[in-house]
Short mmCIF file of N, CA and C in Angstrom, two decimals:
data_model
loop_
_atom_site.label_atom_id
_atom_site.label_comp_id
_atom_site.label_asym_id
_atom_site.label_seq_id
_atom_site.Cartn_x
_atom_site.Cartn_y
_atom_site.Cartn_z
N UNK A 29 3.92 12.96 7.84
CA UNK A 29 3.14 12.27 6.84
C UNK A 29 2.32 13.27 6.03
N UNK A 30 1.76 14.25 6.73
CA UNK A 30 0.95 15.25 6.03
C UNK A 30 1.80 16.07 5.07
N UNK A 31 2.96 16.50 5.55
CA UNK A 31 3.84 17.34 4.73
C UNK A 31 4.30 16.63 3.47
N UNK A 32 4.64 15.36 3.57
CA UNK A 32 5.14 14.58 2.43
C UNK A 32 4.02 13.87 1.67
N UNK A 33 2.78 14.02 2.17
CA UNK A 33 1.61 13.39 1.56
C UNK A 33 1.72 11.86 1.51
N UNK A 34 2.24 11.30 2.61
CA UNK A 34 2.29 9.85 2.77
C UNK A 34 1.08 9.42 3.58
N UNK A 35 0.57 8.25 3.28
CA UNK A 35 -0.50 7.72 4.10
C UNK A 35 -0.06 6.47 4.86
N UNK A 36 1.19 6.05 4.64
CA UNK A 36 1.74 4.88 5.32
C UNK A 36 3.22 5.09 5.60
N UNK A 37 3.68 4.51 6.69
CA UNK A 37 5.10 4.50 7.03
C UNK A 37 5.51 3.08 7.38
N UNK A 38 6.70 2.70 6.95
CA UNK A 38 7.25 1.40 7.33
C UNK A 38 8.14 1.62 8.56
N UNK A 39 7.93 0.79 9.56
CA UNK A 39 8.73 0.86 10.79
C UNK A 39 9.82 -0.21 10.68
N UNK A 40 11.06 0.23 10.84
CA UNK A 40 12.20 -0.67 10.74
C UNK A 40 12.81 -0.90 12.12
N UNK A 41 13.36 -2.09 12.33
CA UNK A 41 14.06 -2.41 13.57
C UNK A 41 15.30 -3.22 13.18
N UNK A 42 16.47 -2.64 13.40
CA UNK A 42 17.74 -3.29 13.07
C UNK A 42 17.77 -3.76 11.62
N UNK A 43 17.25 -2.94 10.72
CA UNK A 43 17.28 -3.27 9.29
C UNK A 43 16.18 -4.19 8.82
N UNK A 44 15.33 -4.62 9.71
CA UNK A 44 14.22 -5.51 9.36
C UNK A 44 12.89 -4.76 9.45
N UNK A 45 11.94 -5.17 8.63
CA UNK A 45 10.61 -4.57 8.64
C UNK A 45 9.89 -5.06 9.89
N UNK A 46 9.57 -4.11 10.78
CA UNK A 46 8.89 -4.46 12.03
C UNK A 46 7.39 -4.23 11.95
N UNK A 47 6.98 -3.28 11.12
CA UNK A 47 5.56 -2.98 11.04
C UNK A 47 5.26 -1.88 10.05
N UNK A 48 3.98 -1.55 9.97
CA UNK A 48 3.50 -0.47 9.10
C UNK A 48 2.54 0.38 9.92
N UNK A 49 2.68 1.69 9.78
CA UNK A 49 1.73 2.61 10.41
C UNK A 49 0.96 3.31 9.30
N UNK A 50 -0.35 3.23 9.36
CA UNK A 50 -1.20 3.90 8.38
C UNK A 50 -1.78 5.17 8.98
N UNK A 51 -2.30 6.01 8.12
CA UNK A 51 -2.97 7.21 8.62
C UNK A 51 -4.15 6.82 9.50
N UNK A 52 -4.79 5.70 9.21
CA UNK A 52 -5.89 5.20 10.05
C UNK A 52 -5.40 4.83 11.44
N UNK A 53 -4.21 4.21 11.51
CA UNK A 53 -3.64 3.86 12.81
C UNK A 53 -3.43 5.11 13.66
N UNK A 54 -2.94 6.16 13.03
CA UNK A 54 -2.69 7.42 13.75
C UNK A 54 -4.01 8.04 14.20
N UNK A 55 -5.00 8.04 13.33
CA UNK A 55 -6.31 8.58 13.72
C UNK A 55 -6.90 7.81 14.89
N UNK A 56 -6.79 6.49 14.85
CA UNK A 56 -7.29 5.68 15.97
C UNK A 56 -6.54 5.98 17.24
N UNK A 57 -5.22 6.18 17.13
CA UNK A 57 -4.42 6.50 18.33
C UNK A 57 -4.79 7.87 18.87
N UNK A 58 -5.09 8.80 17.99
CA UNK A 58 -5.46 10.14 18.45
C UNK A 58 -6.75 10.13 19.27
N UNK A 59 -7.59 9.14 19.04
CA UNK A 59 -8.83 9.01 19.79
C UNK A 59 -8.60 8.53 21.21
N UNK A 60 -7.43 7.97 21.47
CA UNK A 60 -7.11 7.49 22.82
C UNK A 60 -6.67 8.67 23.68
N UNK A 61 -7.00 8.60 24.95
CA UNK A 61 -6.68 9.72 25.86
C UNK A 61 -5.19 9.92 26.06
N UNK A 62 -4.41 8.86 25.96
CA UNK A 62 -2.96 8.97 26.19
C UNK A 62 -2.18 8.89 24.88
N UNK A 63 -2.79 9.30 23.77
CA UNK A 63 -2.18 9.12 22.46
C UNK A 63 -0.83 9.81 22.30
N UNK A 64 -0.59 10.92 23.01
CA UNK A 64 0.68 11.62 22.87
C UNK A 64 1.83 10.83 23.47
N UNK A 65 1.52 9.87 24.29
CA UNK A 65 2.55 9.08 24.95
C UNK A 65 2.82 7.76 24.25
N UNK A 66 2.10 7.47 23.18
CA UNK A 66 2.28 6.18 22.51
C UNK A 66 3.46 6.23 21.56
N UNK A 67 4.13 5.10 21.44
CA UNK A 67 5.24 5.01 20.49
C UNK A 67 4.79 4.19 19.28
N UNK A 68 5.61 4.19 18.25
CA UNK A 68 5.26 3.55 16.99
C UNK A 68 4.85 2.09 17.18
N UNK A 69 5.58 1.37 18.02
CA UNK A 69 5.29 -0.05 18.21
C UNK A 69 3.91 -0.32 18.79
N UNK A 70 3.32 0.67 19.45
CA UNK A 70 2.00 0.49 20.04
C UNK A 70 0.87 0.70 19.04
N UNK A 71 1.12 1.40 17.96
CA UNK A 71 0.03 1.66 17.00
C UNK A 71 0.23 1.00 15.65
N UNK A 72 1.42 0.46 15.40
CA UNK A 72 1.71 -0.14 14.09
C UNK A 72 1.07 -1.52 13.95
N UNK A 73 0.93 -1.93 12.72
CA UNK A 73 0.56 -3.31 12.41
C UNK A 73 1.88 -4.08 12.36
N UNK A 74 2.05 -5.00 13.30
CA UNK A 74 3.29 -5.78 13.38
C UNK A 74 3.31 -6.87 12.32
N UNK A 75 4.51 -7.26 11.95
CA UNK A 75 4.72 -8.34 10.98
C UNK A 75 3.81 -8.20 9.76
N UNK A 76 3.94 -7.10 9.03
CA UNK A 76 3.06 -6.88 7.89
C UNK A 76 3.32 -7.86 6.76
N UNK A 77 2.30 -8.07 5.97
CA UNK A 77 2.43 -8.89 4.77
C UNK A 77 3.27 -8.09 3.78
N UNK A 78 4.31 -8.72 3.25
CA UNK A 78 5.19 -8.07 2.29
C UNK A 78 5.12 -8.78 0.94
N UNK A 79 5.51 -8.08 -0.09
CA UNK A 79 5.60 -8.67 -1.43
C UNK A 79 6.99 -8.40 -1.97
N UNK A 80 7.37 -9.16 -2.98
CA UNK A 80 8.66 -8.94 -3.62
C UNK A 80 8.48 -7.97 -4.79
N UNK A 81 9.59 -7.50 -5.31
CA UNK A 81 9.56 -6.60 -6.47
C UNK A 81 8.94 -7.28 -7.69
N UNK A 82 8.90 -8.59 -7.69
CA UNK A 82 8.37 -9.36 -8.84
C UNK A 82 6.90 -9.74 -8.68
N UNK A 83 6.28 -9.39 -7.55
CA UNK A 83 4.88 -9.75 -7.32
C UNK A 83 3.99 -8.98 -8.29
N UNK A 84 3.03 -9.66 -8.87
CA UNK A 84 2.14 -9.04 -9.87
C UNK A 84 1.15 -8.08 -9.23
N UNK A 85 0.64 -7.18 -10.05
CA UNK A 85 -0.40 -6.25 -9.61
C UNK A 85 -1.60 -7.06 -9.12
N UNK A 86 -1.99 -8.07 -9.87
CA UNK A 86 -3.14 -8.90 -9.51
C UNK A 86 -2.96 -9.52 -8.12
N UNK A 87 -1.79 -10.14 -7.88
CA UNK A 87 -1.53 -10.80 -6.59
C UNK A 87 -1.51 -9.78 -5.46
N UNK A 88 -0.93 -8.60 -5.71
CA UNK A 88 -0.87 -7.56 -4.68
C UNK A 88 -2.26 -7.08 -4.30
N UNK A 89 -3.10 -6.84 -5.29
CA UNK A 89 -4.48 -6.43 -5.02
C UNK A 89 -5.22 -7.53 -4.28
N UNK A 90 -5.02 -8.75 -4.70
CA UNK A 90 -5.66 -9.90 -4.05
C UNK A 90 -5.29 -9.97 -2.56
N UNK A 91 -4.01 -9.79 -2.25
CA UNK A 91 -3.56 -9.81 -0.85
C UNK A 91 -4.19 -8.68 -0.05
N UNK A 92 -4.24 -7.49 -0.64
CA UNK A 92 -4.82 -6.35 0.07
C UNK A 92 -6.30 -6.58 0.36
N UNK A 93 -7.02 -7.11 -0.60
CA UNK A 93 -8.44 -7.36 -0.41
C UNK A 93 -8.67 -8.48 0.62
N UNK A 94 -7.90 -9.55 0.54
CA UNK A 94 -8.05 -10.67 1.47
C UNK A 94 -7.78 -10.27 2.92
N UNK A 95 -6.83 -9.35 3.11
CA UNK A 95 -6.41 -8.99 4.46
C UNK A 95 -6.89 -7.60 4.90
N UNK A 96 -7.71 -6.98 4.05
CA UNK A 96 -8.28 -5.67 4.35
C UNK A 96 -7.19 -4.66 4.74
N UNK A 97 -6.17 -4.58 3.89
CA UNK A 97 -5.07 -3.64 4.10
C UNK A 97 -4.94 -2.75 2.87
N UNK A 98 -4.25 -1.62 3.03
CA UNK A 98 -4.17 -0.67 1.92
C UNK A 98 -2.75 -0.42 1.44
N UNK A 99 -1.78 -1.18 1.96
CA UNK A 99 -0.41 -1.07 1.46
C UNK A 99 0.36 -2.35 1.75
N UNK A 100 1.44 -2.51 1.00
CA UNK A 100 2.32 -3.66 1.19
C UNK A 100 3.76 -3.20 1.09
N UNK A 101 4.60 -3.48 2.08
CA UNK A 101 6.02 -3.23 1.92
C UNK A 101 6.56 -4.13 0.80
N UNK A 102 7.48 -3.60 0.02
CA UNK A 102 8.07 -4.33 -1.09
C UNK A 102 9.53 -4.62 -0.75
N UNK A 103 9.93 -5.87 -0.92
CA UNK A 103 11.31 -6.26 -0.62
C UNK A 103 12.03 -6.69 -1.89
N UNK A 104 13.36 -6.52 -1.87
CA UNK A 104 14.17 -6.95 -3.01
C UNK A 104 14.64 -8.38 -2.80
N UNK A 105 15.48 -8.88 -3.69
CA UNK A 105 15.89 -10.29 -3.59
C UNK A 105 16.73 -10.58 -2.35
N UNK A 106 17.33 -9.53 -1.74
CA UNK A 106 18.06 -9.70 -0.49
C UNK A 106 17.13 -9.58 0.72
N UNK A 107 15.85 -9.46 0.47
CA UNK A 107 14.82 -9.32 1.50
C UNK A 107 14.93 -8.00 2.28
N UNK A 108 15.51 -6.99 1.63
CA UNK A 108 15.58 -5.65 2.21
C UNK A 108 14.42 -4.82 1.66
N UNK A 109 13.98 -3.86 2.44
CA UNK A 109 12.91 -2.98 2.00
C UNK A 109 13.35 -2.18 0.78
N UNK A 110 12.56 -2.23 -0.27
CA UNK A 110 12.87 -1.44 -1.46
C UNK A 110 11.78 -0.43 -1.77
N UNK A 111 10.64 -0.53 -1.08
CA UNK A 111 9.57 0.43 -1.29
C UNK A 111 8.30 0.02 -0.59
N UNK A 112 7.26 0.73 -0.94
CA UNK A 112 5.94 0.49 -0.36
C UNK A 112 4.94 0.71 -1.49
N UNK A 113 4.07 -0.23 -1.70
CA UNK A 113 3.05 -0.08 -2.73
C UNK A 113 1.69 0.04 -2.04
N UNK A 114 0.94 1.04 -2.46
CA UNK A 114 -0.38 1.27 -1.87
C UNK A 114 -1.47 0.85 -2.85
N UNK A 115 -2.66 0.73 -2.32
CA UNK A 115 -3.80 0.41 -3.17
C UNK A 115 -3.94 1.47 -4.26
N UNK A 116 -3.73 2.73 -3.91
CA UNK A 116 -3.81 3.81 -4.90
C UNK A 116 -2.77 3.61 -6.00
N UNK A 117 -1.53 3.24 -5.65
CA UNK A 117 -0.50 2.98 -6.65
C UNK A 117 -0.93 1.88 -7.61
N UNK A 118 -1.47 0.81 -7.05
CA UNK A 118 -1.89 -0.33 -7.88
C UNK A 118 -3.04 0.04 -8.80
N UNK A 119 -4.00 0.80 -8.29
CA UNK A 119 -5.12 1.21 -9.12
C UNK A 119 -4.66 2.14 -10.24
N UNK A 120 -3.72 3.03 -9.94
CA UNK A 120 -3.19 3.93 -10.97
C UNK A 120 -2.51 3.13 -12.08
N UNK A 121 -1.70 2.16 -11.71
CA UNK A 121 -1.01 1.33 -12.71
C UNK A 121 -2.01 0.49 -13.50
N UNK A 122 -2.98 -0.06 -12.81
CA UNK A 122 -3.99 -0.87 -13.46
C UNK A 122 -4.77 -0.04 -14.49
N UNK A 123 -5.10 1.20 -14.12
CA UNK A 123 -5.82 2.08 -15.05
C UNK A 123 -4.96 2.40 -16.27
N UNK A 124 -3.66 2.61 -16.10
CA UNK A 124 -2.78 2.86 -17.24
C UNK A 124 -2.83 1.68 -18.21
N UNK A 125 -2.77 0.48 -17.64
CA UNK A 125 -2.80 -0.71 -18.47
C UNK A 125 -4.15 -0.86 -19.17
N UNK A 126 -5.23 -0.59 -18.46
CA UNK A 126 -6.55 -0.67 -19.07
C UNK A 126 -6.73 0.39 -20.15
N UNK A 127 -6.21 1.59 -19.91
CA UNK A 127 -6.28 2.65 -20.92
C UNK A 127 -5.52 2.25 -22.18
N UNK A 128 -4.39 1.55 -22.00
CA UNK A 128 -3.64 1.04 -23.15
C UNK A 128 -4.47 0.06 -23.96
N UNK A 129 -5.22 -0.80 -23.28
CA UNK A 129 -6.10 -1.73 -23.98
C UNK A 129 -7.21 -0.99 -24.70
N UNK A 130 -7.72 0.08 -24.07
CA UNK A 130 -8.77 0.88 -24.69
C UNK A 130 -8.26 1.53 -25.97
N UNK A 131 -7.04 2.09 -25.93
CA UNK A 131 -6.51 2.76 -27.11
C UNK A 131 -6.24 1.77 -28.24
N UNK A 132 -5.99 0.52 -27.89
CA UNK A 132 -5.81 -0.53 -28.90
C UNK A 132 -7.15 -1.02 -29.44
N UNK A 133 -8.24 -0.60 -28.83
CA UNK A 133 -9.56 -1.04 -29.24
C UNK A 133 -9.97 -2.37 -28.64
N UNK A 134 -9.19 -2.86 -27.69
CA UNK A 134 -9.49 -4.15 -27.07
C UNK A 134 -10.58 -4.05 -26.02
N UNK A 135 -10.82 -2.85 -25.51
CA UNK A 135 -11.79 -2.67 -24.44
C UNK A 135 -12.38 -1.26 -24.54
N UNK A 136 -13.62 -1.09 -24.12
CA UNK A 136 -14.30 0.20 -24.22
C UNK A 136 -14.58 0.75 -22.83
N UNK A 137 -14.02 1.94 -22.52
CA UNK A 137 -14.18 2.55 -21.21
C UNK A 137 -15.04 3.79 -21.25
N UNK A 138 -15.90 3.95 -22.22
CA UNK A 138 -16.70 5.16 -22.30
C UNK A 138 -17.58 5.35 -21.06
N UNK A 139 -17.97 4.27 -20.43
CA UNK A 139 -18.82 4.37 -19.24
C UNK A 139 -18.08 5.01 -18.06
N UNK A 140 -16.74 5.08 -18.09
CA UNK A 140 -15.97 5.70 -17.02
C UNK A 140 -15.82 7.19 -17.18
N UNK A 141 -16.11 7.70 -18.35
CA UNK A 141 -15.86 9.12 -18.63
C UNK A 141 -16.99 10.01 -18.19
#
């Protein structure tokens, strides 16, 4: 995770999404005395909330805030994993859209600079 700069991993079981492991999950496991002996299923969040490729930024952020999570597995129309969207990804996209509104003169972001 460190090498690839990932903060989340999706755990698959027989082609199905079984869970998500976050960097927080790993840190919590490292605090346990037997952490070197734990397997993914012991530290992952099972049955994670997933979104489809068509889910809006607004709905994705809403789900993350409601469930206090920082990523969502993304599935395609066949219900297969197609990616993972993080809170950081959503905020980056949201800022691009807001910057577009600013350049159109629809909104003023001088207070952010």
